[in-house]
Amino acid sequence: MATSIHYNILTSPAKAAAFMFVLLLLHTACKAQLTSTFYKNSCPNALSTIRTSIRNSIAAERRMAASLIRLHFHDCFVQGCDASILLEETPSIESEQTAVPNKDSARGYRVIEKAKSEVEKICPGVVSCADILAVAARDASAYVGGPSWTVMLGRRDSTTASRTLANSELPSFTDGLDRLISRFQSKGLSARDMVALSGSHTLGQAQCVTFRDRIYNNVTIDAGFASTRRRGCPAVGGDSNLAPLDLVTPNSFDNNYFKNLIQRKGLLESDQILFSGGSTDGIVSEYSRSRAAFSSDFASAMIKMGNIEPLTGTAGEIRRICSAVN
């Protein structure tokens, strides 16, 4: 009987078209989509409340802007954009916060928790931590002079985290170009997206332990730049000493990061590798000449990154606090 039905559908163009249309509707219904107006009715003041909270936090510490963008990035690369990075250690959860790429370097957890508490006051149990983190990254960029973009909303929060995936899937400061491109491509992001997203390093800082070998042993680095960096990063000790990734305008979201790479002044090896005779040299050169091109591509890449495997519909939950499951 099933064979007969299948045969009739396939041999009738009208029936086949109708059948495919039904399948499409079912697929669309099962795969909830993010939308910029998700909280329009359920929490109309959510975005303005988040924005005010994030701005206050960055006003108190400007470095926090880079930290929030990085936190969103590190969240999305592990299990998708599900706020798993915000979950703290419990007997049943191995927190991503203690993974090597995050330990003693990822920041902003309390800033997101503060924004969540403010939203909970007006709309309890409605807005996810994953969405708050995505909005916070956008607001952080805009507050320090970077691009803004429309954040797609409707993510839900995970009830799990994975330290193992955080250790294996997040980029490392020792990665070569091919490895970096492969990591981003596995998340649906192109090499151009990767270079654009790396431009947020113009706001960031790095620990001495991550660039010591480069400033003492790399012969291709600009000599004056290396000498300057050695003052705050001794050959022995001082592992946690911080240095801005952009020496020129460390507090502004601009394209100086790319100009620095062309001058061989990339602090991390994984930064300089973007301009080292490889396939991304042309993109770096373009961004160094055009802040507008960089800003536009950065915004587009952030939107794409924010769409990595979100939990939607009835998957996951809406946490009451971001650091723990309900």
Coordinates of C-alpha atoms in Angstrom, one line a residue:
M1 CA 0.0 0.0 0.0
A2 CA 2.8 2.4 0.9
T3 CA 4.5 1.6 -2.4
S4 CA 1.4 2.4 -4.3
I5 CA 1.0 5.8 -2.5
H6 CA 4.6 6.6 -3.2
Y7 CA 4.3 5.7 -6.8
N8 CA 1.1 7.8 -7.3
I9 CA 2.8 10.8 -5.7
L10 CA 5.9 10.5 -7.9
T11 CA 3.9 10.0 -11.1
S12 CA 1.7 13.0 -10.5
P13 CA 3.5 16.4 -10.7
A14 CA 0.7 18.2 -8.9
K15 CA 0.6 15.7 -6.1
A16 CA 4.4 15.7 -5.8
A17 CA 4.5 19.4 -5.5
A18 CA 1.8 19.4 -2.8
F19 CA 3.7 16.6 -1.0
M20 CA 6.9 18.6 -1.0
F21 CA 5.1 21.7 0.2
V22 CA 3.7 19.8 3.2
L23 CA 7.2 18.6 4.0
L24 CA 8.5 22.1 3.8
L25 CA 5.9 23.4 6.2
L26 CA 6.7 20.6 8.6
H27 CA 10.4 21.3 8.4
T28 CA 9.8 25.0 9.0
A29 CA 7.6 24.3 12.0
C30 CA 10.1 22.0 13.6
K31 CA 13.0 24.4 13.1
A32 CA 12.1 27.6 15.0
Q33 CA 13.9 30.6 13.6
L34 CA 15.5 33.5 15.4
T35 CA 13.9 36.9 14.9
S36 CA 14.7 40.4 15.9
T37 CA 11.2 41.0 17.3
F38 CA 11.1 37.9 19.5
Y39 CA 10.5 39.9 22.7
K40 CA 8.3 42.6 21.2
N41 CA 5.2 41.5 23.1
S42 CA 6.6 39.4 25.9
C43 CA 9.2 41.9 27.1
P44 CA 9.2 45.1 25.1
N45 CA 11.8 46.9 27.3
A46 CA 14.3 44.0 27.3
L47 CA 16.8 45.4 24.9
S48 CA 16.9 48.9 26.4
T49 CA 17.3 47.4 29.9
I50 CA 20.2 45.2 28.7
R51 CA 21.8 48.2 26.9
T52 CA 21.7 50.4 30.0
S53 CA 23.2 47.7 32.2
I54 CA 26.0 46.9 29.7
R55 CA 26.8 50.6 29.1
N56 CA 27.1 51.1 32.9
S57 CA 29.5 48.2 33.2
I58 CA 31.7 49.3 30.3
A59 CA 31.7 52.9 31.6
A60 CA 33.2 51.5 34.9
E61 CA 35.8 49.5 33.0
R62 CA 36.3 50.1 29.3
R63 CA 38.2 46.9 28.8
M64 CA 35.0 45.0 29.5
A65 CA 33.8 45.7 26.0
A66 CA 36.4 43.4 24.5
S67 CA 35.7 40.8 27.2
L68 CA 32.0 40.7 26.4
I69 CA 32.6 40.2 22.7
R70 CA 35.0 37.5 23.4
L71 CA 32.6 35.8 25.9
H72 CA 29.9 35.6 23.2
F73 CA 32.4 34.2 20.8
H74 CA 33.7 31.5 23.2
D75 CA 30.1 30.6 24.0
C76 CA 29.0 30.2 20.4
F77 CA 32.0 28.0 19.5
V78 CA 31.1 25.4 22.1
Q79 CA 27.7 23.7 21.7
G80 CA 26.4 26.8 19.9
C81 CA 25.1 30.1 21.2
D82 CA 23.4 28.6 24.3
A83 CA 25.0 30.4 27.3
S84 CA 26.8 27.2 28.3
I85 CA 29.9 29.2 29.1
L86 CA 28.1 31.0 31.9
L87 CA 27.3 27.8 33.9
E88 CA 29.5 27.4 36.9
E89 CA 31.0 24.1 38.2
T90 CA 28.6 21.6 39.9
P91 CA 28.8 17.9 40.7
S92 CA 26.9 17.3 37.4
I93 CA 28.4 20.1 35.2
E94 CA 32.0 20.5 34.2
S95 CA 32.2 24.2 33.6
E96 CA 33.6 25.6 30.4
Q97 CA 35.0 28.4 32.5
T98 CA 37.8 26.2 33.7
A99 CA 38.8 25.1 30.2
V100 CA 42.3 26.1 29.2
P101 CA 41.2 28.8 26.7
N102 CA 38.9 30.4 29.3
K103 CA 40.6 29.9 32.6
D104 CA 41.9 33.1 34.1
S105 CA 41.2 34.9 30.9
A106 CA 37.5 34.8 30.0
R107 CA 35.7 37.7 31.8
G108 CA 32.3 39.4 32.0
Y109 CA 30.3 36.6 33.7
R110 CA 29.1 39.0 36.5
V111 CA 28.3 41.7 33.9
I112 CA 25.9 39.3 32.1
E113 CA 24.4 38.2 35.4
K114 CA 23.8 41.8 36.4
A115 CA 22.0 42.5 33.1
K116 CA 20.0 39.3 33.6
S117 CA 18.9 40.4 37.1
E118 CA 17.7 43.8 35.7
V119 CA 15.7 42.1 33.0
E120 CA 14.2 39.6 35.5
K121 CA 12.8 42.5 37.5
I122 CA 10.6 43.5 34.6
C123 CA 10.1 40.2 32.8
P124 CA 10.8 37.2 35.0
G125 CA 11.5 34.0 33.2
V126 CA 11.2 35.4 29.7
V127 CA 14.6 36.5 28.3
S128 CA 17.3 33.9 28.0
C129 CA 20.9 34.4 29.1
A130 CA 22.0 33.3 25.6
D131 CA 20.1 36.3 24.1
I132 CA 21.4 38.6 26.8
L133 CA 25.0 37.6 25.9
A134 CA 24.4 38.2 22.2
V135 CA 22.8 41.6 22.8
A136 CA 25.6 42.5 25.2
A137 CA 28.3 41.8 22.6
R138 CA 26.5 44.2 20.1
D139 CA 26.0 46.9 22.7
A140 CA 29.6 46.6 23.8
S141 CA 30.8 47.1 20.3
A142 CA 28.6 50.1 19.7
Y143 CA 29.5 51.8 23.0
V144 CA 33.2 51.9 22.2
G145 CA 32.7 53.2 18.6
G146 CA 32.4 49.9 16.8
P147 CA 29.7 48.8 14.5
S148 CA 26.1 47.9 15.6
W149 CA 23.8 45.3 14.1
T150 CA 20.4 43.8 14.5
V151 CA 20.6 41.0 16.9
M152 CA 18.4 38.0 16.1
L153 CA 16.7 36.7 19.2
G154 CA 14.9 33.6 20.5
R155 CA 17.7 31.5 21.8
R156 CA 17.2 29.3 24.8
D157 CA 19.7 28.3 27.5
S158 CA 21.5 25.0 27.6
T159 CA 21.2 22.7 30.7
T160 CA 24.7 21.3 30.0
A161 CA 28.3 22.5 29.4
S162 CA 31.3 20.9 27.9
R163 CA 34.8 21.6 29.2
T164 CA 36.1 18.9 26.8
L165 CA 34.6 20.7 23.7
A166 CA 35.9 24.1 25.0
N167 CA 39.4 22.7 25.2
S168 CA 39.2 21.1 21.7
E169 CA 37.2 23.5 19.6
L170 CA 38.1 27.0 20.7
P171 CA 41.0 28.6 18.7
S172 CA 44.5 28.7 20.3
F173 CA 47.0 31.5 20.2
T174 CA 49.4 28.9 18.8
D175 CA 47.2 27.9 15.9
G176 CA 48.5 28.2 12.3
L177 CA 46.5 29.8 9.5
D178 CA 45.1 26.5 8.1
R179 CA 44.1 25.3 11.5
L180 CA 42.3 28.6 12.3
I181 CA 40.5 28.6 8.9
S182 CA 39.4 25.0 9.5
R183 CA 38.1 25.8 13.0
F184 CA 36.0 28.6 11.7
Q185 CA 34.8 26.7 8.7
S186 CA 33.5 24.0 10.9
K187 CA 31.2 26.5 12.5
G188 CA 29.9 27.8 9.2
L189 CA 32.2 30.9 9.1
S190 CA 34.5 31.8 6.2
A191 CA 38.1 32.9 6.3
R192 CA 36.8 36.4 5.7
D193 CA 34.5 36.1 8.7
M194 CA 37.5 34.9 10.7
V195 CA 39.7 37.9 9.8
A196 CA 36.8 40.3 10.5
L197 CA 36.1 38.8 13.9
S198 CA 39.8 38.9 14.8
G199 CA 39.6 42.6 14.4
S200 CA 37.9 42.9 17.7
H201 CA 41.3 42.2 19.2
T202 CA 41.9 45.9 18.7
L203 CA 40.1 46.2 22.1
G204 CA 41.7 43.2 23.8
Q205 CA 44.6 42.4 26.1
A206 CA 46.7 39.3 26.3
Q207 CA 48.7 37.7 29.1
C208 CA 52.4 37.6 28.9
V209 CA 52.5 33.8 28.8
T210 CA 50.6 33.8 25.5
F211 CA 53.1 36.1 23.7
R212 CA 56.5 35.6 25.5
D213 CA 57.9 33.3 22.9
R214 CA 57.0 35.6 20.1
I215 CA 58.6 38.7 21.5
Y216 CA 61.8 36.9 22.6
N217 CA 62.3 34.3 19.9
N218 CA 60.5 35.3 16.7
V219 CA 62.8 37.0 14.2
T220 CA 60.0 38.3 12.0
I221 CA 58.4 40.6 14.6
D222 CA 59.1 44.3 14.5
A223 CA 62.2 44.8 16.7
G224 CA 61.0 48.0 18.3
F225 CA 57.6 46.6 19.0
A226 CA 59.1 43.5 20.6
S227 CA 61.5 45.6 22.8
T228 CA 58.5 47.6 24.1
R229 CA 56.6 44.5 24.9
R230 CA 59.5 42.9 26.8
R231 CA 59.3 45.7 29.4
G232 CA 56.1 44.4 30.7
C233 CA 56.8 40.7 30.0
P234 CA 60.0 39.4 31.5
A235 CA 61.7 36.2 30.1
V236 CA 60.9 34.5 33.4
G237 CA 57.9 35.2 35.5
G238 CA 55.1 37.7 35.1
D239 CA 52.9 35.2 33.2
S240 CA 49.7 37.0 34.0
N241 CA 51.0 40.5 33.1
L242 CA 48.7 42.1 30.6
A243 CA 49.4 44.0 27.4
P244 CA 47.0 45.5 24.9
L245 CA 46.8 43.7 21.6
D246 CA 46.7 47.1 19.9
L247 CA 49.4 49.4 21.2
V248 CA 48.1 52.5 19.2
T249 CA 44.4 52.8 20.1
P250 CA 43.7 50.1 22.7
N251 CA 40.4 51.7 23.8
S252 CA 38.9 52.3 20.4
F253 CA 37.1 49.9 18.1
D254 CA 38.9 50.8 14.8
N255 CA 41.0 49.1 12.1
N256 CA 44.5 49.8 13.6
Y257 CA 44.7 46.1 14.5
F258 CA 45.1 45.4 10.8
K259 CA 47.6 48.2 10.3
N260 CA 49.7 46.7 13.1
L261 CA 49.7 43.3 11.4
I262 CA 51.1 44.8 8.2
Q263 CA 53.8 46.5 10.2
R264 CA 54.7 43.1 11.8
K265 CA 53.3 44.3 15.2
G266 CA 50.9 41.5 15.9
L267 CA 51.2 40.5 19.5
L268 CA 49.9 37.0 19.3
E269 CA 51.2 34.5 16.8
S270 CA 47.6 33.7 15.8
D271 CA 47.2 37.4 15.0
Q272 CA 50.3 37.9 12.9
I273 CA 49.6 34.6 11.0
L274 CA 46.7 36.4 9.3
F275 CA 49.3 38.5 7.5
S276 CA 52.3 36.3 6.8
G277 CA 52.3 35.6 3.1
G278 CA 49.1 33.4 3.3
S279 CA 45.6 33.4 1.8
T280 CA 44.3 36.1 4.2
D281 CA 46.9 38.8 3.5
G282 CA 44.6 40.5 1.0
I283 CA 41.7 40.7 3.5
V284 CA 44.0 42.2 6.1
S285 CA 45.2 44.8 3.6
E286 CA 41.7 45.7 2.6
Y287 CA 40.6 46.2 6.2
S288 CA 43.7 48.2 7.0
R289 CA 42.7 50.7 4.2
S290 CA 39.0 50.7 4.9
R291 CA 37.5 50.9 8.4
A292 CA 34.1 50.9 6.8
A293 CA 34.7 47.6 5.0
F294 CA 36.0 46.1 8.3
S295 CA 33.0 47.4 10.3
S296 CA 30.5 46.1 7.8
D297 CA 32.1 42.7 7.6
F298 CA 32.5 42.5 11.4
A299 CA 28.8 43.1 11.9
S300 CA 27.8 40.5 9.3
A301 CA 30.2 37.9 10.8
M302 CA 28.8 38.6 14.3
I303 CA 25.3 37.9 13.0
K304 CA 26.4 34.7 11.4
M305 CA 28.3 33.6 14.5
G306 CA 25.2 34.4 16.7
N307 CA 23.3 31.9 14.6
I308 CA 25.5 28.9 15.4
E309 CA 23.3 26.0 16.6
P310 CA 21.0 28.0 18.9
L311 CA 18.5 26.2 21.1
T312 CA 15.0 27.2 20.1
G313 CA 11.4 26.3 20.6
T314 CA 11.1 23.9 23.6
A315 CA 14.8 22.9 23.7
G316 CA 16.8 23.9 26.7
E317 CA 15.3 26.3 29.2
I318 CA 15.1 30.0 30.3
R319 CA 17.4 30.1 33.3
R320 CA 16.5 32.2 36.3
I321 CA 20.1 33.0 36.9
C322 CA 22.8 32.6 34.2
S323 CA 25.3 30.7 36.3
A324 CA 23.1 27.7 37.1
V325 CA 20.4 25.6 35.6
N326 CA 16.9 25.9 37.0

